[in-house]
mmCIF file of N, CA and C in Angstrom:
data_model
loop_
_atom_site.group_PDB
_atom_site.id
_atom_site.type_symbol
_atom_site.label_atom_id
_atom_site.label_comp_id
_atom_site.label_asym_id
_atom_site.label_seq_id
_atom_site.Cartn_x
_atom_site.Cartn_y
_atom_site.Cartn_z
ATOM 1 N N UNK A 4 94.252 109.515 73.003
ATOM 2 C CA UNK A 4 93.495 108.871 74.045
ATOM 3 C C UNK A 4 93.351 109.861 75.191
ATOM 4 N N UNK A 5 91.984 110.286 75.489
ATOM 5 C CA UNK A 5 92.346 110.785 76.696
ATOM 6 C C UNK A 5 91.985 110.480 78.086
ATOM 7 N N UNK A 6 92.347 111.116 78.875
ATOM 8 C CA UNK A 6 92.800 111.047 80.715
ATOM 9 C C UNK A 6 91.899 111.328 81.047
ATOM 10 N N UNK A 7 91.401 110.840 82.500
ATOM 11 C CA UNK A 7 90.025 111.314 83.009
ATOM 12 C C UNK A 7 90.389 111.199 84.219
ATOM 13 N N UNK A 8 90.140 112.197 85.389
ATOM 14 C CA UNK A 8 91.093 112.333 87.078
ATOM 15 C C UNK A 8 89.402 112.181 87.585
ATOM 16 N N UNK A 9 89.054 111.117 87.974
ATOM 17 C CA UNK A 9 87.822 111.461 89.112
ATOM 18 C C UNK A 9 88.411 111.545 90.569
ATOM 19 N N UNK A 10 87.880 113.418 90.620
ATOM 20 C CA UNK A 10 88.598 113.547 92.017
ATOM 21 C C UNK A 10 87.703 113.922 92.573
ATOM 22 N N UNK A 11 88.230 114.531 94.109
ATOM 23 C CA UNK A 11 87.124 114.773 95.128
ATOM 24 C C UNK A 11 88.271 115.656 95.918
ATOM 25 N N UNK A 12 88.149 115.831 97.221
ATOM 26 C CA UNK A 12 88.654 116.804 98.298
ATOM 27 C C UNK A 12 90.260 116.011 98.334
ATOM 28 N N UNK A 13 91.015 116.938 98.585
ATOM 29 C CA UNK A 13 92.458 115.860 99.155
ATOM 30 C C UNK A 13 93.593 116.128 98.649
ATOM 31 N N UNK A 14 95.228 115.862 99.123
ATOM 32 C CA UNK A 14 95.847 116.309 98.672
ATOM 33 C C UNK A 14 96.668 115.580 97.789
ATOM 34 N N UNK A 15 95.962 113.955 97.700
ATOM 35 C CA UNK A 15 96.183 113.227 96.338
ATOM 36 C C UNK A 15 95.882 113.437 95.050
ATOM 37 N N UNK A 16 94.665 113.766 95.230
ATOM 38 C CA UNK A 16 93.864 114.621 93.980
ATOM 39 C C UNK A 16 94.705 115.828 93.507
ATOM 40 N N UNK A 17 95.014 116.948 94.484
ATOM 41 C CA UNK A 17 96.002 117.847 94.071
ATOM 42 C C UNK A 17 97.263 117.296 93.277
ATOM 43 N N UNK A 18 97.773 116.125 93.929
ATOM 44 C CA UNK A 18 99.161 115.959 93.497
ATOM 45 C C UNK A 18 99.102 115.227 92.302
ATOM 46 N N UNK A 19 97.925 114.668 92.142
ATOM 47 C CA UNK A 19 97.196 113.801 90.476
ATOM 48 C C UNK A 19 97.272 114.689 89.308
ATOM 49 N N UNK A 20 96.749 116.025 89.568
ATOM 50 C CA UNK A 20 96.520 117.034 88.719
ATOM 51 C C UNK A 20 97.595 117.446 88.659
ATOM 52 N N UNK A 21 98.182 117.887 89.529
ATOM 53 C CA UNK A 21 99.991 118.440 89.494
ATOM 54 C C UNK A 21 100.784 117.705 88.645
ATOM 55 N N UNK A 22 100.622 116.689 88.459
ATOM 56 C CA UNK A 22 101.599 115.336 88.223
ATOM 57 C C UNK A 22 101.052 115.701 86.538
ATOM 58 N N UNK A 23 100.264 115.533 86.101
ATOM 59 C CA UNK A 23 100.232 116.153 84.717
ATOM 60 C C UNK A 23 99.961 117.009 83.999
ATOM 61 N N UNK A 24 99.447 118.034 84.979
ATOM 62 C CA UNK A 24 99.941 119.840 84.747
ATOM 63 C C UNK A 24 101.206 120.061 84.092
ATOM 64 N N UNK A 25 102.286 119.372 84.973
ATOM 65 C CA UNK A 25 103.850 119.497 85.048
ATOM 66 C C UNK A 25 104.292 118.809 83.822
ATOM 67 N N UNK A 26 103.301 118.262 82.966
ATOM 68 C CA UNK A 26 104.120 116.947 82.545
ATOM 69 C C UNK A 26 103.220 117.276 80.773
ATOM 70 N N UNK A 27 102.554 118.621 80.973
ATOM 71 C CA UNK A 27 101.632 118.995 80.105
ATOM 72 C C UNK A 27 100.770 118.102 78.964
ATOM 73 N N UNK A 28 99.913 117.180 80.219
ATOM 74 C CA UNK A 28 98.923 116.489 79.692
ATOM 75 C C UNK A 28 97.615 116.772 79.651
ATOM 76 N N UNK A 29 96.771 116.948 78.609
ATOM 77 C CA UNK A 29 95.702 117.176 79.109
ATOM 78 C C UNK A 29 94.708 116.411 79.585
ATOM 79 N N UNK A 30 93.924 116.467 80.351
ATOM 80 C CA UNK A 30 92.821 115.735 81.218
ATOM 81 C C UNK A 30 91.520 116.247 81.543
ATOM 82 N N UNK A 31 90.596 115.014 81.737
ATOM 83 C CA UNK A 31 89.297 115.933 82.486
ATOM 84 C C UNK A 31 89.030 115.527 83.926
ATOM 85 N N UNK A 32 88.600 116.590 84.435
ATOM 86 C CA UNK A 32 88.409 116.443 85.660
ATOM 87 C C UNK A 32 86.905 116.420 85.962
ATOM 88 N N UNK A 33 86.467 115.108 86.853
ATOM 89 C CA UNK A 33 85.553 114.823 87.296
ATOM 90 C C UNK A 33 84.829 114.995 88.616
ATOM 91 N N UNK A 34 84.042 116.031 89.325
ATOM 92 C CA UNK A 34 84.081 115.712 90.603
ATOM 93 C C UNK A 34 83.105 114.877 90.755
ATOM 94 N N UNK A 35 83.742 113.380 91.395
ATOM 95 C CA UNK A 35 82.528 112.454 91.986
ATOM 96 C C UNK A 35 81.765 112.568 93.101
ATOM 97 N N UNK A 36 82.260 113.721 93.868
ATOM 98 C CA UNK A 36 81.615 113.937 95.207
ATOM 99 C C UNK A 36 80.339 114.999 94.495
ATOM 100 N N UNK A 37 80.393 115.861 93.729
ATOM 101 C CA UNK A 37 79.382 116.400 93.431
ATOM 102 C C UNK A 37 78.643 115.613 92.155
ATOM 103 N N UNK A 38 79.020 115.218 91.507
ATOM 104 C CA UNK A 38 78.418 114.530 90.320
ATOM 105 C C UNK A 38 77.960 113.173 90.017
ATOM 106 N N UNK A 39 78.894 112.243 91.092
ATOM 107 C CA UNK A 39 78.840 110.626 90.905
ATOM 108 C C UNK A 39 79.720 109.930 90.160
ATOM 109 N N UNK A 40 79.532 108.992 90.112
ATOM 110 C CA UNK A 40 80.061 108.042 88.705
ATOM 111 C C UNK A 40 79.042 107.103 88.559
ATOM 112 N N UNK A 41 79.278 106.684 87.243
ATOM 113 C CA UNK A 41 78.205 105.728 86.304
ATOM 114 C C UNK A 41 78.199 104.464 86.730
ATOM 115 N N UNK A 42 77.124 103.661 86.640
ATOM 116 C CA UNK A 42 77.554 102.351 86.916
ATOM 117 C C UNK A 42 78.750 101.616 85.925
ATOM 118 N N UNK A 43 78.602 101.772 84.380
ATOM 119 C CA UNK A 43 79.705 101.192 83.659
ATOM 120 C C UNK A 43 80.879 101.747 83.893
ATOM 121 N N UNK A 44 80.918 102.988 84.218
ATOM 122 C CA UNK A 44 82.298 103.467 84.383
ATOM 123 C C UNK A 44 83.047 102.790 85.706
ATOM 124 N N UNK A 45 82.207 102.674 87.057
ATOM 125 C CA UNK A 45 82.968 102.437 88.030
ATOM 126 C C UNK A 45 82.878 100.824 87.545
ATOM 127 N N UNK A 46 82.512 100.094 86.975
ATOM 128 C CA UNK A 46 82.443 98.726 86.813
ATOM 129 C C UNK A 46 83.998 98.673 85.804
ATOM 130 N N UNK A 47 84.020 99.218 85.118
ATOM 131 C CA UNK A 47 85.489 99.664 84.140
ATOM 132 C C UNK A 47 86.773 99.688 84.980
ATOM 133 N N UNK A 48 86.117 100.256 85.749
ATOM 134 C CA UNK A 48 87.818 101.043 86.464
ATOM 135 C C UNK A 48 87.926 99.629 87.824
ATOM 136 N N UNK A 49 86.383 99.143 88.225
ATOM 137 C CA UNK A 49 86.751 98.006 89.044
ATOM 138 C C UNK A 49 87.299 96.803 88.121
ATOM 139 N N UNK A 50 87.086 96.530 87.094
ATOM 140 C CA UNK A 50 88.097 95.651 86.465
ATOM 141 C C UNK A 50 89.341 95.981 86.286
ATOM 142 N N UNK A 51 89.515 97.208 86.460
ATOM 143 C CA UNK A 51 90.817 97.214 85.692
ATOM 144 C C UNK A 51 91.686 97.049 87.122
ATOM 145 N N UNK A 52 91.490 97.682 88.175
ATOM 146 C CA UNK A 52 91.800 97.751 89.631
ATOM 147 C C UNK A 52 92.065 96.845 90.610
ATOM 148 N N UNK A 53 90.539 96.286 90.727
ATOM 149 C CA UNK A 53 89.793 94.944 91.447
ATOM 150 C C UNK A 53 89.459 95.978 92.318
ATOM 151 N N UNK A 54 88.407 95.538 92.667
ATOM 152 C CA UNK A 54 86.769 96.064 93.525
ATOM 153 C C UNK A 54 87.563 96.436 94.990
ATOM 154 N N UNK A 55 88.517 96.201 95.439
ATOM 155 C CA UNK A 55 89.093 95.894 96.897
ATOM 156 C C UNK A 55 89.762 97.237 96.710
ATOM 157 N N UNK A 56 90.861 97.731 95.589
ATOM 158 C CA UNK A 56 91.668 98.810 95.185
ATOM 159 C C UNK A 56 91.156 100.115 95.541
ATOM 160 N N UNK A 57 89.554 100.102 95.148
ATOM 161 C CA UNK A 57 88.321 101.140 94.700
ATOM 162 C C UNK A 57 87.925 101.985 95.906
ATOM 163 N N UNK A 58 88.145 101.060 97.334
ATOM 164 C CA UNK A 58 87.746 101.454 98.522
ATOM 165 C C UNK A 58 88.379 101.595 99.285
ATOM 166 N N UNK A 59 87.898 102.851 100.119
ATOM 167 C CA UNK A 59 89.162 103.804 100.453
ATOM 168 C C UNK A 59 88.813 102.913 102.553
ATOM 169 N N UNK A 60 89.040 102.062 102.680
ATOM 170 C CA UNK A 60 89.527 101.143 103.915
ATOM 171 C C UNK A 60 89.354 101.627 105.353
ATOM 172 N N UNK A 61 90.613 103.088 104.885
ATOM 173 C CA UNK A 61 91.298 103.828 105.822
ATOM 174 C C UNK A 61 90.313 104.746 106.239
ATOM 175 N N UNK A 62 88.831 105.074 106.005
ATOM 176 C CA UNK A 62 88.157 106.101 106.236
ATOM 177 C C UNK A 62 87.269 106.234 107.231
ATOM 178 N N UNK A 63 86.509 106.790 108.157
ATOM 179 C CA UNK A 63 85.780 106.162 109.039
ATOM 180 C C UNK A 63 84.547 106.226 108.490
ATOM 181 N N UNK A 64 84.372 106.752 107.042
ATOM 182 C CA UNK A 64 82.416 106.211 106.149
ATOM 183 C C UNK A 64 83.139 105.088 105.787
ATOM 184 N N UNK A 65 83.929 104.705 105.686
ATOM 185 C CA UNK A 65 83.657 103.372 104.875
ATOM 186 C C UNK A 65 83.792 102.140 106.411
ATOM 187 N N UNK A 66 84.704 102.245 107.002
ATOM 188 C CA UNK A 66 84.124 101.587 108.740
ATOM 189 C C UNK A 66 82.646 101.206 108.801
ATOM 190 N N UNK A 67 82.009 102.656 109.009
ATOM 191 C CA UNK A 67 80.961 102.986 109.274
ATOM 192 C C UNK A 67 79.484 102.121 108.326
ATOM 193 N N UNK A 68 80.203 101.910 107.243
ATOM 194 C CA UNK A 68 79.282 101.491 105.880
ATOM 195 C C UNK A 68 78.944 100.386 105.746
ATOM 196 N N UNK A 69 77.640 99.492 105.448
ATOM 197 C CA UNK A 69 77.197 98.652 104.929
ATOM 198 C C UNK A 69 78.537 97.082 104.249
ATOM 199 N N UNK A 70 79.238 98.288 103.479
ATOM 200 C CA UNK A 70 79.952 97.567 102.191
ATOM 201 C C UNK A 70 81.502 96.666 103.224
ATOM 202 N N UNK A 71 81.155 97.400 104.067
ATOM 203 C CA UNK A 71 82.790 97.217 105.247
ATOM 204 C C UNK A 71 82.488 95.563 105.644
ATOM 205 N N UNK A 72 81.284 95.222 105.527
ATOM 206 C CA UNK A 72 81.268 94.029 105.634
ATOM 207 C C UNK A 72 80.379 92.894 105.245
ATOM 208 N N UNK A 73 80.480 93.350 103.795
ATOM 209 C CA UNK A 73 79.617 92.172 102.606
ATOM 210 C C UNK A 73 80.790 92.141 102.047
ATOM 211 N N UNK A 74 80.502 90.847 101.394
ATOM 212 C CA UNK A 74 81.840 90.275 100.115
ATOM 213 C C UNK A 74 80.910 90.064 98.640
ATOM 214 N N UNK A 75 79.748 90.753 99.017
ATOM 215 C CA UNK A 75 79.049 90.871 97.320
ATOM 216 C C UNK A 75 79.208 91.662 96.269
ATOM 217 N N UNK A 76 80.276 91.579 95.064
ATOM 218 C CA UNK A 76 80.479 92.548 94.317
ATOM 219 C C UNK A 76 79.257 93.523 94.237
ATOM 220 N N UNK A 77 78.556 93.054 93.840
ATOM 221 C CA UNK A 77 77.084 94.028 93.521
ATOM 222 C C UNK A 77 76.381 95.076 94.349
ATOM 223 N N UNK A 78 76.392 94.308 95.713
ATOM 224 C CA UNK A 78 76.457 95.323 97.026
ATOM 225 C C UNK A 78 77.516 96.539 97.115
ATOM 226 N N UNK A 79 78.643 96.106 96.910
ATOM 227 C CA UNK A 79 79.563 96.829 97.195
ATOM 228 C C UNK A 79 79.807 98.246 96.032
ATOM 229 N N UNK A 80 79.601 97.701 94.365
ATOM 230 C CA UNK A 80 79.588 98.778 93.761
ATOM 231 C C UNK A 80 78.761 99.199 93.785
ATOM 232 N N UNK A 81 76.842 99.081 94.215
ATOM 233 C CA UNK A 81 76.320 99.867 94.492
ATOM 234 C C UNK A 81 76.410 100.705 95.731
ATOM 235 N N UNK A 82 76.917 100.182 96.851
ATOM 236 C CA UNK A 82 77.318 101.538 97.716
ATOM 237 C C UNK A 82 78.170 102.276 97.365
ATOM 238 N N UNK A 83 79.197 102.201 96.339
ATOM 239 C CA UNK A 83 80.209 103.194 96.024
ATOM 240 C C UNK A 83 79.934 104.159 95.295
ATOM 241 N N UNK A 84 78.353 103.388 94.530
ATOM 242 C CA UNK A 84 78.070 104.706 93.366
ATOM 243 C C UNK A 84 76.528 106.239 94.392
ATOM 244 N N UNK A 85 76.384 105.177 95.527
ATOM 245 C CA UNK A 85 75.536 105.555 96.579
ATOM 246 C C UNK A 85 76.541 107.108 97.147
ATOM 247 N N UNK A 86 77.276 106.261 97.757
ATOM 248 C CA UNK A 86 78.382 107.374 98.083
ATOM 249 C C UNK A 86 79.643 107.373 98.183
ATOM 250 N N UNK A 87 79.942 108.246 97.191
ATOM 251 C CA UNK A 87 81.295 108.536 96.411
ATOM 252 C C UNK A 87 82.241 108.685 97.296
ATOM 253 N N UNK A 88 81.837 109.312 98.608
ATOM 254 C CA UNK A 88 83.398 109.226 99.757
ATOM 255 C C UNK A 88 84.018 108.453 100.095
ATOM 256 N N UNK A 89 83.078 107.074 99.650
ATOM 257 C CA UNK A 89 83.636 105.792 100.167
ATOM 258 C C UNK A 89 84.843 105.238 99.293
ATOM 259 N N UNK A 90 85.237 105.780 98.042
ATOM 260 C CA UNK A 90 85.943 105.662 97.005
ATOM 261 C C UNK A 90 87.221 105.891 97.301
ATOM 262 N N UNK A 91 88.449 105.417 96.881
ATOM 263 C CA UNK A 91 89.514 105.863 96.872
ATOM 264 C C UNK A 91 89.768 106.673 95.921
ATOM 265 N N UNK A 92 90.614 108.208 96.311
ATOM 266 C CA UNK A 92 90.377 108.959 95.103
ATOM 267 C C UNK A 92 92.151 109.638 95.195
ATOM 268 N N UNK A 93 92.551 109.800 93.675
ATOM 269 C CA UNK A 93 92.124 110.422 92.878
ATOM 270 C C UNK A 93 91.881 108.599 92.281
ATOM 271 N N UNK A 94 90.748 109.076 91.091
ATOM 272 C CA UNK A 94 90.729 107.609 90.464
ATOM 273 C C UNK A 94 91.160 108.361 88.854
ATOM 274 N N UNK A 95 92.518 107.611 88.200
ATOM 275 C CA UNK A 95 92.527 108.042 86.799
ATOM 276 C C UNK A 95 92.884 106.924 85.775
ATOM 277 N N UNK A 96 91.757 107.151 84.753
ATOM 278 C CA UNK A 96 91.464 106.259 83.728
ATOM 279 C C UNK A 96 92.136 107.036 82.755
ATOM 280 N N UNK A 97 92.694 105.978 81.593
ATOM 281 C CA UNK A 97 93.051 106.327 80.619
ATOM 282 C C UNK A 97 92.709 105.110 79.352
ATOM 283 N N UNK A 98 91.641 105.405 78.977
ATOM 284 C CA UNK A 98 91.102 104.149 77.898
ATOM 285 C C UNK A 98 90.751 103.084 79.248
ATOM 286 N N UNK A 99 91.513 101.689 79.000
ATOM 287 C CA UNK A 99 90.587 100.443 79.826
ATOM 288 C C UNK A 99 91.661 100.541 80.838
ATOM 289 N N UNK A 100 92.823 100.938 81.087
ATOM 290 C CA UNK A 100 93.379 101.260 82.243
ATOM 291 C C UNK A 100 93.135 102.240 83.236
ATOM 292 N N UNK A 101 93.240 102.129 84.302
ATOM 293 C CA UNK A 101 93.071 102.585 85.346
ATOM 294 C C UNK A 101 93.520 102.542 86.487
ATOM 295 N N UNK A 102 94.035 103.361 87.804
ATOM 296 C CA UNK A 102 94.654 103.480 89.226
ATOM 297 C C UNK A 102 93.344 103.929 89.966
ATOM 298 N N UNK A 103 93.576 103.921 91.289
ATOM 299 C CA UNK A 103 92.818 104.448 92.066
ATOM 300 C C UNK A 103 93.609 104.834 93.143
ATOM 301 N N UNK A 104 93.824 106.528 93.643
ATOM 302 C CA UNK A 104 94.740 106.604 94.721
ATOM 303 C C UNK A 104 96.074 106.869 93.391
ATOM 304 N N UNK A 105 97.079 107.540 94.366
ATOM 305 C CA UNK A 105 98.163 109.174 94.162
ATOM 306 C C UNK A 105 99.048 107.135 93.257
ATOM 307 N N UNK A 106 99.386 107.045 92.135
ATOM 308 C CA UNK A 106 100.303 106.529 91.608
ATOM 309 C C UNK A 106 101.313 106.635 90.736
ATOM 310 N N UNK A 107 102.306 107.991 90.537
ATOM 311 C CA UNK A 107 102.576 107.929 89.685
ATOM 312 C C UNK A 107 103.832 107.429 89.009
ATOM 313 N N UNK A 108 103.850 106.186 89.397
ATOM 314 C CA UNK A 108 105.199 105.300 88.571
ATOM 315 C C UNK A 108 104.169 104.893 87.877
ATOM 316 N N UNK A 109 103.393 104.427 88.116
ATOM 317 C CA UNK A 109 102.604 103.579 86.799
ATOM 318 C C UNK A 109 102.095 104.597 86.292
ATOM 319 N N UNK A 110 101.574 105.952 85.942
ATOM 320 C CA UNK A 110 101.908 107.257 85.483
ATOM 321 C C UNK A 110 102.472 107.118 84.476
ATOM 322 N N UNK A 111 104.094 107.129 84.958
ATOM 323 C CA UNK A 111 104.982 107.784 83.917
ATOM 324 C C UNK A 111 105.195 106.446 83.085
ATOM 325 N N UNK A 112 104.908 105.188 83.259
ATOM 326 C CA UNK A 112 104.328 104.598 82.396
ATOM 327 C C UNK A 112 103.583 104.681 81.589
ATOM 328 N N UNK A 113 102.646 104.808 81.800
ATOM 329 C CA UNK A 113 101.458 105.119 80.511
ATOM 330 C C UNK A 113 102.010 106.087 79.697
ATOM 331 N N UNK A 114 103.130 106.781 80.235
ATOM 332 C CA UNK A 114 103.318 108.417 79.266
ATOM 333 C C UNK A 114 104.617 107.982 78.564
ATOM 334 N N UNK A 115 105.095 106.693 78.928
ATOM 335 C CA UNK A 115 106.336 106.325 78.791
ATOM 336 C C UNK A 115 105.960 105.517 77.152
ATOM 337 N N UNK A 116 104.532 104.524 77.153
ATOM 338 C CA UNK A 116 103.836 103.968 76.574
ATOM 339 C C UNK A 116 102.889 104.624 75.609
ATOM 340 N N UNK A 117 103.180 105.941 75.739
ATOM 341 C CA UNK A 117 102.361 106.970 74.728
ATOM 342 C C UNK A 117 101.513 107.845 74.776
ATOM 343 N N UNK A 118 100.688 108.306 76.152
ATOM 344 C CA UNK A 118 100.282 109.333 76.309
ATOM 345 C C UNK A 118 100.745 110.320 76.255
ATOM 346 N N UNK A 119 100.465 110.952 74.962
ATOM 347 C CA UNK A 119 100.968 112.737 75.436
ATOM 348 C C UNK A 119 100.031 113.968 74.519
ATOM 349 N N UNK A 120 100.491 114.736 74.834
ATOM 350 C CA UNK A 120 99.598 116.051 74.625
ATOM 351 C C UNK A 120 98.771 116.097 73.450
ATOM 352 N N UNK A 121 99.291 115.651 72.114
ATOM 353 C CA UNK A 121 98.608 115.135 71.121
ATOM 354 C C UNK A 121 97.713 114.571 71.108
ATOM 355 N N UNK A 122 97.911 113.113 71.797
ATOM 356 C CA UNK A 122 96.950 112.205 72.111
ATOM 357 C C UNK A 122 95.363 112.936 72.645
ATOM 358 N N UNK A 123 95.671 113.528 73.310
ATOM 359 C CA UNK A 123 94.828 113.896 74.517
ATOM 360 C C UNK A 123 93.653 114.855 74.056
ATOM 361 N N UNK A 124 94.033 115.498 72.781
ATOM 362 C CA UNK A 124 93.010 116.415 72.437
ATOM 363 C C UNK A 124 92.888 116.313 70.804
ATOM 364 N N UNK A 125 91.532 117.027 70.390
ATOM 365 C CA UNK A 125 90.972 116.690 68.912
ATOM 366 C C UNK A 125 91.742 117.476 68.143
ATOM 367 N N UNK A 126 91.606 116.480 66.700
ATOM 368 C CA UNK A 126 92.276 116.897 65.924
ATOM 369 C C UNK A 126 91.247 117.648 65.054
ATOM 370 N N UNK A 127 92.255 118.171 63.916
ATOM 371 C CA UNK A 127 90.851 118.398 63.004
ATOM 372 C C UNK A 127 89.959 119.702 63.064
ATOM 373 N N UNK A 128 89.042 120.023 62.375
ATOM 374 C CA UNK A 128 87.962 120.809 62.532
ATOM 375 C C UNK A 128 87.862 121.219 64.468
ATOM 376 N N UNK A 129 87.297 122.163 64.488
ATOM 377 C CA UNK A 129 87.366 122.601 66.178
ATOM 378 C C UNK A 129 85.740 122.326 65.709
ATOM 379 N N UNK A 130 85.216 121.950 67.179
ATOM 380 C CA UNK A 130 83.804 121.443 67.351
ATOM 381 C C UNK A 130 82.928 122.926 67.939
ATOM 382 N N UNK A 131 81.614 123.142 67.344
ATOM 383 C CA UNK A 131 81.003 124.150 67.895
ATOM 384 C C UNK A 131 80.717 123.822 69.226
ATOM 385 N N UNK A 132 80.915 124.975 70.023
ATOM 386 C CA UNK A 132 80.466 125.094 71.854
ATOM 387 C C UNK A 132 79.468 125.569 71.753
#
């Protein structure tokens, strides 16, 4: 199964990647500040989370934002996929689970529960690049 870190600027994001550098997992790294996220994907990770988890509160774009004060799911994940700063980050999925923001007791859970290096990458035939 593998890991997916959607990160952005910060020193949560650093310590996300650190946290299974150290722990030699492999992962992909996403930047949502340059790239985005999908609507199904952030709809994924808001179930798994809840929509409230997703948004980073403490920021002054998200103060500043539209979403700071509607209670319409739909509004709200479309401003997040609008702009990604508004996100709490690091966000890491693993299959239908997901955190948003530096967690890693529930981490070493998932790794406790079976993520590991195996998991994480193909077996088999190597795929042409």
């Amino acid at each position: 199964m593998g890991l997916q870190i959607f990160a952005g600027k910060g020193f949560d994001t650093q310590k996300a990647e650190r946290f299974f550098k150290e722990r030699r997992i492999a992962y992909q790294r996403v930047d949502v500040l340059k790239y985005g996220i999908g609507k199904r994907e952030l709809e994924s990770v808001a179930a798994a989370v809840g929509i409230d988890a997703l948004c980073d509160r403490e920021s002054k774009a998200f103060r500043e934002s539209v979403i700071a004060y509607t209670q319409s799911r739909d509004t709200i994940l479309s401003g997040l996929m609008e702009k990604p700063q508004l996100l709490r980050l690091p966000i890491v999925r693993c299959g239908k689970k997901a955190t948003a923001g530096y967690c890693p007791e529930i981490w070493d859970g998932w790794i406790r529960d079976g993520i590991s290096d195996t998991d994480s990458t193909k077996t088999g035939p190597s795929a042409p690049f």
